Coordinates of C-alpha atoms and ligand atoms in Angstrom, one line a residue:
X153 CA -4.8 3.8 -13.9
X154 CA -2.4 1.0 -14.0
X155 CA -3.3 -0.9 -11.0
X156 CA -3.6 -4.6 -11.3
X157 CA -6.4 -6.7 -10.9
X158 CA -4.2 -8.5 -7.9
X159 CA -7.0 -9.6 -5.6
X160 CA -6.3 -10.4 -1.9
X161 CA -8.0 -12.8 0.7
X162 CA -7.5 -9.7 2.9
X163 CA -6.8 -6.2 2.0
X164 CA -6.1 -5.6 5.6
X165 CA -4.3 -8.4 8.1
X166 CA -2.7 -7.5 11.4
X167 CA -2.0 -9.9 13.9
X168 CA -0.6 -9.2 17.4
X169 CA 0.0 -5.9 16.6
X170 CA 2.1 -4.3 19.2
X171 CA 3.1 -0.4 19.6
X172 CA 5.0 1.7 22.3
X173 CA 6.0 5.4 23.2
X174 CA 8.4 5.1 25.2
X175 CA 6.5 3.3 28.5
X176 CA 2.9 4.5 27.2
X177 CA 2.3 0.6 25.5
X178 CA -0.4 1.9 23.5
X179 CA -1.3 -1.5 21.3
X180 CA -1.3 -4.4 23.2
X181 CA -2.3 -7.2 20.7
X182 CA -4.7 -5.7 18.5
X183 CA -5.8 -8.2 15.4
X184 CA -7.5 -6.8 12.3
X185 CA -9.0 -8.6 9.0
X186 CA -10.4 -6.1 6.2
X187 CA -11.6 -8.5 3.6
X188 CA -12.4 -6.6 -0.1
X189 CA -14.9 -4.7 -0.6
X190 CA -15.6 -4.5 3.4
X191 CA -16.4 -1.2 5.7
X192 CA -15.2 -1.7 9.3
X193 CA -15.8 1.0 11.7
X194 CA -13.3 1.2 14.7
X195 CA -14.4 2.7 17.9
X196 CA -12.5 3.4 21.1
X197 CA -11.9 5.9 23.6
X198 CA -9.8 9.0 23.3
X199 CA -6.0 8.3 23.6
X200 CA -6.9 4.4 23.0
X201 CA -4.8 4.5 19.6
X202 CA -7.1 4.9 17.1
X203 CA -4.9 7.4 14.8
X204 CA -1.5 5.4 15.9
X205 CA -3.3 2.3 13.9
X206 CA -4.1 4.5 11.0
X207 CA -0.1 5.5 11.1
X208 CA 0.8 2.2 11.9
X209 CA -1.0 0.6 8.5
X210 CA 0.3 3.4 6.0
X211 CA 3.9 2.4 7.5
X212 CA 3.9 6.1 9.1
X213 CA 4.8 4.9 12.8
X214 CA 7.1 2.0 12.7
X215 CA 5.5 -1.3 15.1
X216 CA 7.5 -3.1 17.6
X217 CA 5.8 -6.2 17.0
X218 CA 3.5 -8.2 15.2
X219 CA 2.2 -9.1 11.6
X220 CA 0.7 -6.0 9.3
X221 CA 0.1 -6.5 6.0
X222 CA -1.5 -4.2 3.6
X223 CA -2.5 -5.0 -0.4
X224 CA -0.5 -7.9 0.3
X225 CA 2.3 -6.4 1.1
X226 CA 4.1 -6.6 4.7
X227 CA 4.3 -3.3 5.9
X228 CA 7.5 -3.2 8.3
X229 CA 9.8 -4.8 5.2
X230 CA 8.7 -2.2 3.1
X231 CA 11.6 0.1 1.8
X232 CA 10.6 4.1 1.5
X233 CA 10.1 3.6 -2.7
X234 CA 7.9 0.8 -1.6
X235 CA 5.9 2.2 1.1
X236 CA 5.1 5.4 -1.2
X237 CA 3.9 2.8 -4.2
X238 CA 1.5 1.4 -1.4
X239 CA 0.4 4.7 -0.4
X240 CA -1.0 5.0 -3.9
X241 CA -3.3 2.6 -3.5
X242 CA -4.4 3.8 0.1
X243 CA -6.4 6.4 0.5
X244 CA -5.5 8.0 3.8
X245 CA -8.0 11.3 5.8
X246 CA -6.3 12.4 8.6
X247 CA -8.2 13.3 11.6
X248 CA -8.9 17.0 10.8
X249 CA -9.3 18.2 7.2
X250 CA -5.9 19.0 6.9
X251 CA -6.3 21.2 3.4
X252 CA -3.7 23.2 2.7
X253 CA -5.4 27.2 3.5
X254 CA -3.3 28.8 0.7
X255 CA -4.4 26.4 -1.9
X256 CA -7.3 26.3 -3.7
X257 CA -9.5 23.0 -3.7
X258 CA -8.2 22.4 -7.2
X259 CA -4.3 22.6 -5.7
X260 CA -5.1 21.0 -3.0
X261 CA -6.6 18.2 -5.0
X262 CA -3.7 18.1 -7.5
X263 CA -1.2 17.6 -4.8
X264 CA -1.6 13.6 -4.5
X265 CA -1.5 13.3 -7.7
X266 CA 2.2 15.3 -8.2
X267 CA 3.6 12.3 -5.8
X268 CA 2.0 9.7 -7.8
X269 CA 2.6 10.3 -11.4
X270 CA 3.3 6.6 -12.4
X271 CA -0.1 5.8 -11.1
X272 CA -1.8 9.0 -13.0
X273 CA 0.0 8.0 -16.8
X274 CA -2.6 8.2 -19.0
X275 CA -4.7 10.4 -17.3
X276 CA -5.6 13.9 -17.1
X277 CA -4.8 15.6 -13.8
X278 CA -7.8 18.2 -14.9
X279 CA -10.1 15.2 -15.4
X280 CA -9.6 13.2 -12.5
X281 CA -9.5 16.3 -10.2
X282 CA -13.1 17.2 -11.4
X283 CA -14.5 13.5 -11.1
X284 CA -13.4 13.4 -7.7
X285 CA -15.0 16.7 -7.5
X286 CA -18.1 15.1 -8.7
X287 CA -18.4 12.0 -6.7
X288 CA -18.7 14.6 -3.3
X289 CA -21.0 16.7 -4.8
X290 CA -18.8 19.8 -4.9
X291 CA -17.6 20.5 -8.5
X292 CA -18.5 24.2 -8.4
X293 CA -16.0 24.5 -5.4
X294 CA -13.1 24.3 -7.5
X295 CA -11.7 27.5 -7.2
X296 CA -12.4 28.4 -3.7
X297 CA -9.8 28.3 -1.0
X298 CA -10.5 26.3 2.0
X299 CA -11.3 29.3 4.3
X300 CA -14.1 30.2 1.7
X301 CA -15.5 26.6 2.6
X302 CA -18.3 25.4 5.6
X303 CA -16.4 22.5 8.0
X304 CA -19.1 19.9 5.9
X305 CA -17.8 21.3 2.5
X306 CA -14.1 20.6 4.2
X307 CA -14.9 17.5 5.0
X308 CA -16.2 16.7 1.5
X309 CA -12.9 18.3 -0.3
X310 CA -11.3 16.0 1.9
X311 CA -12.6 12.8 0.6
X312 CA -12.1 13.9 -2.8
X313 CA -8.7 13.9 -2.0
X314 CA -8.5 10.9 -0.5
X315 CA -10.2 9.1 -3.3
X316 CA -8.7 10.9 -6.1
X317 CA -6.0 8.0 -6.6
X318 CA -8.9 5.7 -6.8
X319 CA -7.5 3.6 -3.7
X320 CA -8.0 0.2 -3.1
X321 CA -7.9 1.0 0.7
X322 CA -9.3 4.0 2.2
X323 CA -8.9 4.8 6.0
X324 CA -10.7 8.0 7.4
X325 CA -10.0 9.3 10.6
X326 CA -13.2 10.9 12.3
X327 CA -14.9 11.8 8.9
X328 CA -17.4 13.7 10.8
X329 CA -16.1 15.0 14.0
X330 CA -17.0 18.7 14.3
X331 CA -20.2 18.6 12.3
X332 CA -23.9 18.9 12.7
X333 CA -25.9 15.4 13.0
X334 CA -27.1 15.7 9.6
X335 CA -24.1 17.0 7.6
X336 CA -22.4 14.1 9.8
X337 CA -25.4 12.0 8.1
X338 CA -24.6 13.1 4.9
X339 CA -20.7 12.2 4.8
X340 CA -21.1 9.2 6.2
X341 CA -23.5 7.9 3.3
X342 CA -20.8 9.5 0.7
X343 CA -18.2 7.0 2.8
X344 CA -20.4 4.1 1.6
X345 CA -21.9 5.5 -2.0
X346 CA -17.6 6.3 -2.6
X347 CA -16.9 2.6 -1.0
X348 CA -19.5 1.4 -3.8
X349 CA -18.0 2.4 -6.5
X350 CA -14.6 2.8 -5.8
X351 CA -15.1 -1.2 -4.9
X352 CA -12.5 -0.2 -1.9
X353 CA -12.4 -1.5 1.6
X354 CA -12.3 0.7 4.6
X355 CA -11.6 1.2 7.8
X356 CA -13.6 4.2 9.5
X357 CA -12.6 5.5 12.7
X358 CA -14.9 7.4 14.5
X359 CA -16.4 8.5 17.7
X360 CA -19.6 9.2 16.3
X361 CA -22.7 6.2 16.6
X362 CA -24.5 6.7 13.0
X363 CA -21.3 7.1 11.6
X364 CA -20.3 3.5 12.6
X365 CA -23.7 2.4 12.5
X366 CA -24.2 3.6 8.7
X367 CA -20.2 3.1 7.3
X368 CA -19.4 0.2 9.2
X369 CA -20.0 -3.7 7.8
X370 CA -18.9 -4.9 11.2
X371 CA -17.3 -2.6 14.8
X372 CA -14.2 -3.3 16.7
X373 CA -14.2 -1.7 20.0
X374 CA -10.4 -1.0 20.7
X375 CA -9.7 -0.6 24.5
X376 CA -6.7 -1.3 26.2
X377 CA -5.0 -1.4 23.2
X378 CA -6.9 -4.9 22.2
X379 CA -10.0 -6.1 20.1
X380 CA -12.6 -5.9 23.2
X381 CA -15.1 -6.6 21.4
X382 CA -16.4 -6.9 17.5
X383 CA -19.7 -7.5 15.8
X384 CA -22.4 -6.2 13.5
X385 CA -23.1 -2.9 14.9
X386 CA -26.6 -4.1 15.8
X387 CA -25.4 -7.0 18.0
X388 CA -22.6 -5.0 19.4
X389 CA -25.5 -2.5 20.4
X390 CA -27.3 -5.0 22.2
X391 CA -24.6 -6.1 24.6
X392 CA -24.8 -5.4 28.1
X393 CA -21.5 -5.3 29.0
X394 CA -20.9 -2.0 31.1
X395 CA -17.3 -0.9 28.6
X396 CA -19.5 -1.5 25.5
X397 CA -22.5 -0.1 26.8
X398 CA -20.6 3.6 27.6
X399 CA -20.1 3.7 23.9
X400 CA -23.9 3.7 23.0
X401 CA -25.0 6.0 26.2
Ligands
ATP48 N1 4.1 10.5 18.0 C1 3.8 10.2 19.3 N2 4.7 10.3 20.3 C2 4.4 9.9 21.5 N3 3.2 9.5 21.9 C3 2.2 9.4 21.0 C4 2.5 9.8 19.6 N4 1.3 9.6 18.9 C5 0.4 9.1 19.8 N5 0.9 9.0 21.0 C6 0.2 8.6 22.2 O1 -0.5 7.4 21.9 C7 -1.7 7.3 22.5 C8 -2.8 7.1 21.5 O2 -2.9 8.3 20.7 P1 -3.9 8.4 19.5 O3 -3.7 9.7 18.8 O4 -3.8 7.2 18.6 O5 -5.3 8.4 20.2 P2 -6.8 8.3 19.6 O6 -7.4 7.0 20.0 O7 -6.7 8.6 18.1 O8 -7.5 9.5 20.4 P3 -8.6 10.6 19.8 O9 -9.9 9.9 19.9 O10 -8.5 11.7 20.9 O11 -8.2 11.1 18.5 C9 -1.9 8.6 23.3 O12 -1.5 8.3 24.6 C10 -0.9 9.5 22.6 O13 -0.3 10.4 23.6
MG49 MG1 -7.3 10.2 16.9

C-alpha cells in the first residue's frame, strides 16, 4: 500500500482537549500522547466520554477546544477529503460489532476498502480480505453472514475490518464487552499479536481489567472528563486512592 514511511514523535497528541453537548461539558482538559508502536488502554466510567474521544480523534464530533493531532495531522483544520485520507490510516471498532447483518463477512470486509481505493492500488481486494481473515483466525468464515456467527467470532470479523487498511492507528471501543472471560482473553491477545505486526499504535478502550492489563503499555483513568490518573497498569493497580481503587474492585 502506498503509505509513506512518514514517522511521528507522536501518532497521537491532544492537549487540553475540551468537548460539550450543549451544558453536559463532557471533556474537561483531557491530554493524550500515543507514541508509535504504543498500546494505551483508557478506562473510565460509563457516560465519562470514552466513545466521544474515539469520535473526537477520527474528526467525527467536532472539539470546542484544544490541540488534537493525529498522524501528524491537526484534526479540527482537516477538510472532509482530508479527514477521509486520515481515516485510511486509522483503524477505527466501534463499540458494538457493528457488521452489516445482510452482508456476508467477505462484503462486510470489502466495504473499507470501496472508500479507500487510492490506498488499495496495487492490491487485490480478494487478497487482502483473506489476510485479514487470516491474521483473526477466521478465514473459513468467509461466506457466513454475521447472524451465522458467535458474539467472539463477531468480535474477530470486526478486527479484520479494522485492520484490513493496514492502519497506522487503531482505536477499539470495548473489544470485548459482551463476551466470556476467556474469549475476552483471547481478543485481547489478537489486539497485541495484530499491534505487533501491523507495527500500529493503539488506543484500547475498555471496561474490562485483563483487557487493559494485557493490551495496554500504559492506563489513563478518564474521570471528570480529565487524565485522573495514568501509569503502568501494575502501578496503577497498586494505588490506594478510593476513584482508582473502584476500577480494580
Ligand atoms: N451525539 C451526542 N449528543 C449529545 N450527547 C452526547 C452525544 N454523544 C455522547 N453524548 C453524551 O456524552 C457523554 C459521554 O458519552 P460516551 O458515549 O462517550 O460515554 P462512554 O464513556 O463511552 O460510556 P460507556 O462506557 O457507557 O460506553 C454522555 O453523557 C452522553 O450522553
Ligand atoms: Mg462508550
Amino acid at each position: 500500500m502506498n503509505s509513506d514511511p512518514q514517522t511521528y514523535s507522536s501518532v497521537v497528541s491532544i492537549r487540553n482537549l475540551h468537548k460539550s453537548f450543549g451544558s453536559n461539558h463532557v471533556l474537561r482538559g483531557f491530554h493524550l500522547d500515543v507514541a508509535a508502536g504504543e498500546n494505551v488502554a483508557v478506562m473510565g466510567k460509563s457516560g465519562s466520554g470514552k466513545s466521544v474521544l474515539i469520535k473526537c480523534i477520527i474528526g467525527l464530533e467536532p472539539i470546542d477546544e484544544g490541540q488534537l493531532i493525529v498522524l501528524g495531522k491537526d484534526v479540527p483544520k482537516l477538510s472532509v477529503r482530508e479527514l477521509d485520507e486520515l481515516r485510511a490510516d486509522v483503524g477505527f471498532q466501534f463499540q458494538g460489532s457493528a457488521l452489516y447483518d445482510s452482508m456476508t463477512v467477505r462484503e462486510n470486509l470489502e466495504f473499507p476498502l470501496r472508500r479507500h481505493l487510492e490506498k488499495i492500488k496495487g492490491y487485490r481486494a480478494e487478497d487482502l480480505v483473506k489476510e485479514a481473515l487470516e491474521n483473526v483466525g477466521l478465514l473459513n468464515a468467509i461466506d457466513l453472514l454475521p447472524s451465522e456467527l458467535s458474539g467472539g467470532m463477531k468480535k474477530r470479523i470486526a478486527l479484520a475490518r479494522t485492520i484490513i487498511m493496514r492502519p497506522k492507528l487503531i482505536l477499539y471501543d470495548e473489544p470485548t464487552s459482551g463476551l466470556d472471560p476467556i474469549t475476552a482473553r483471547e481478543i485481547s491477545r489478537l489486539i497485541v499479536d495484530i499491534q505487533k505486526q501491523y507495527q500500529a499504535a493503539s488506543v484500547v478502550i475498555t471496561h474490562d481489567l485483563a483487557c487493559a492489563r494485557i493490551t495496554g503499555n500504559r492506563l489513563v483513568i478518564l474521570s471528570d472528563g480529565k487524565n485522573y490518573i495514568e501509569g503502568k497498569y501494575e502501578e496503577v493497580e497498586r494505588m490506594t486512592d478510593p476513584v482508582v481503587h473502584s476500577f480494580f474492585t
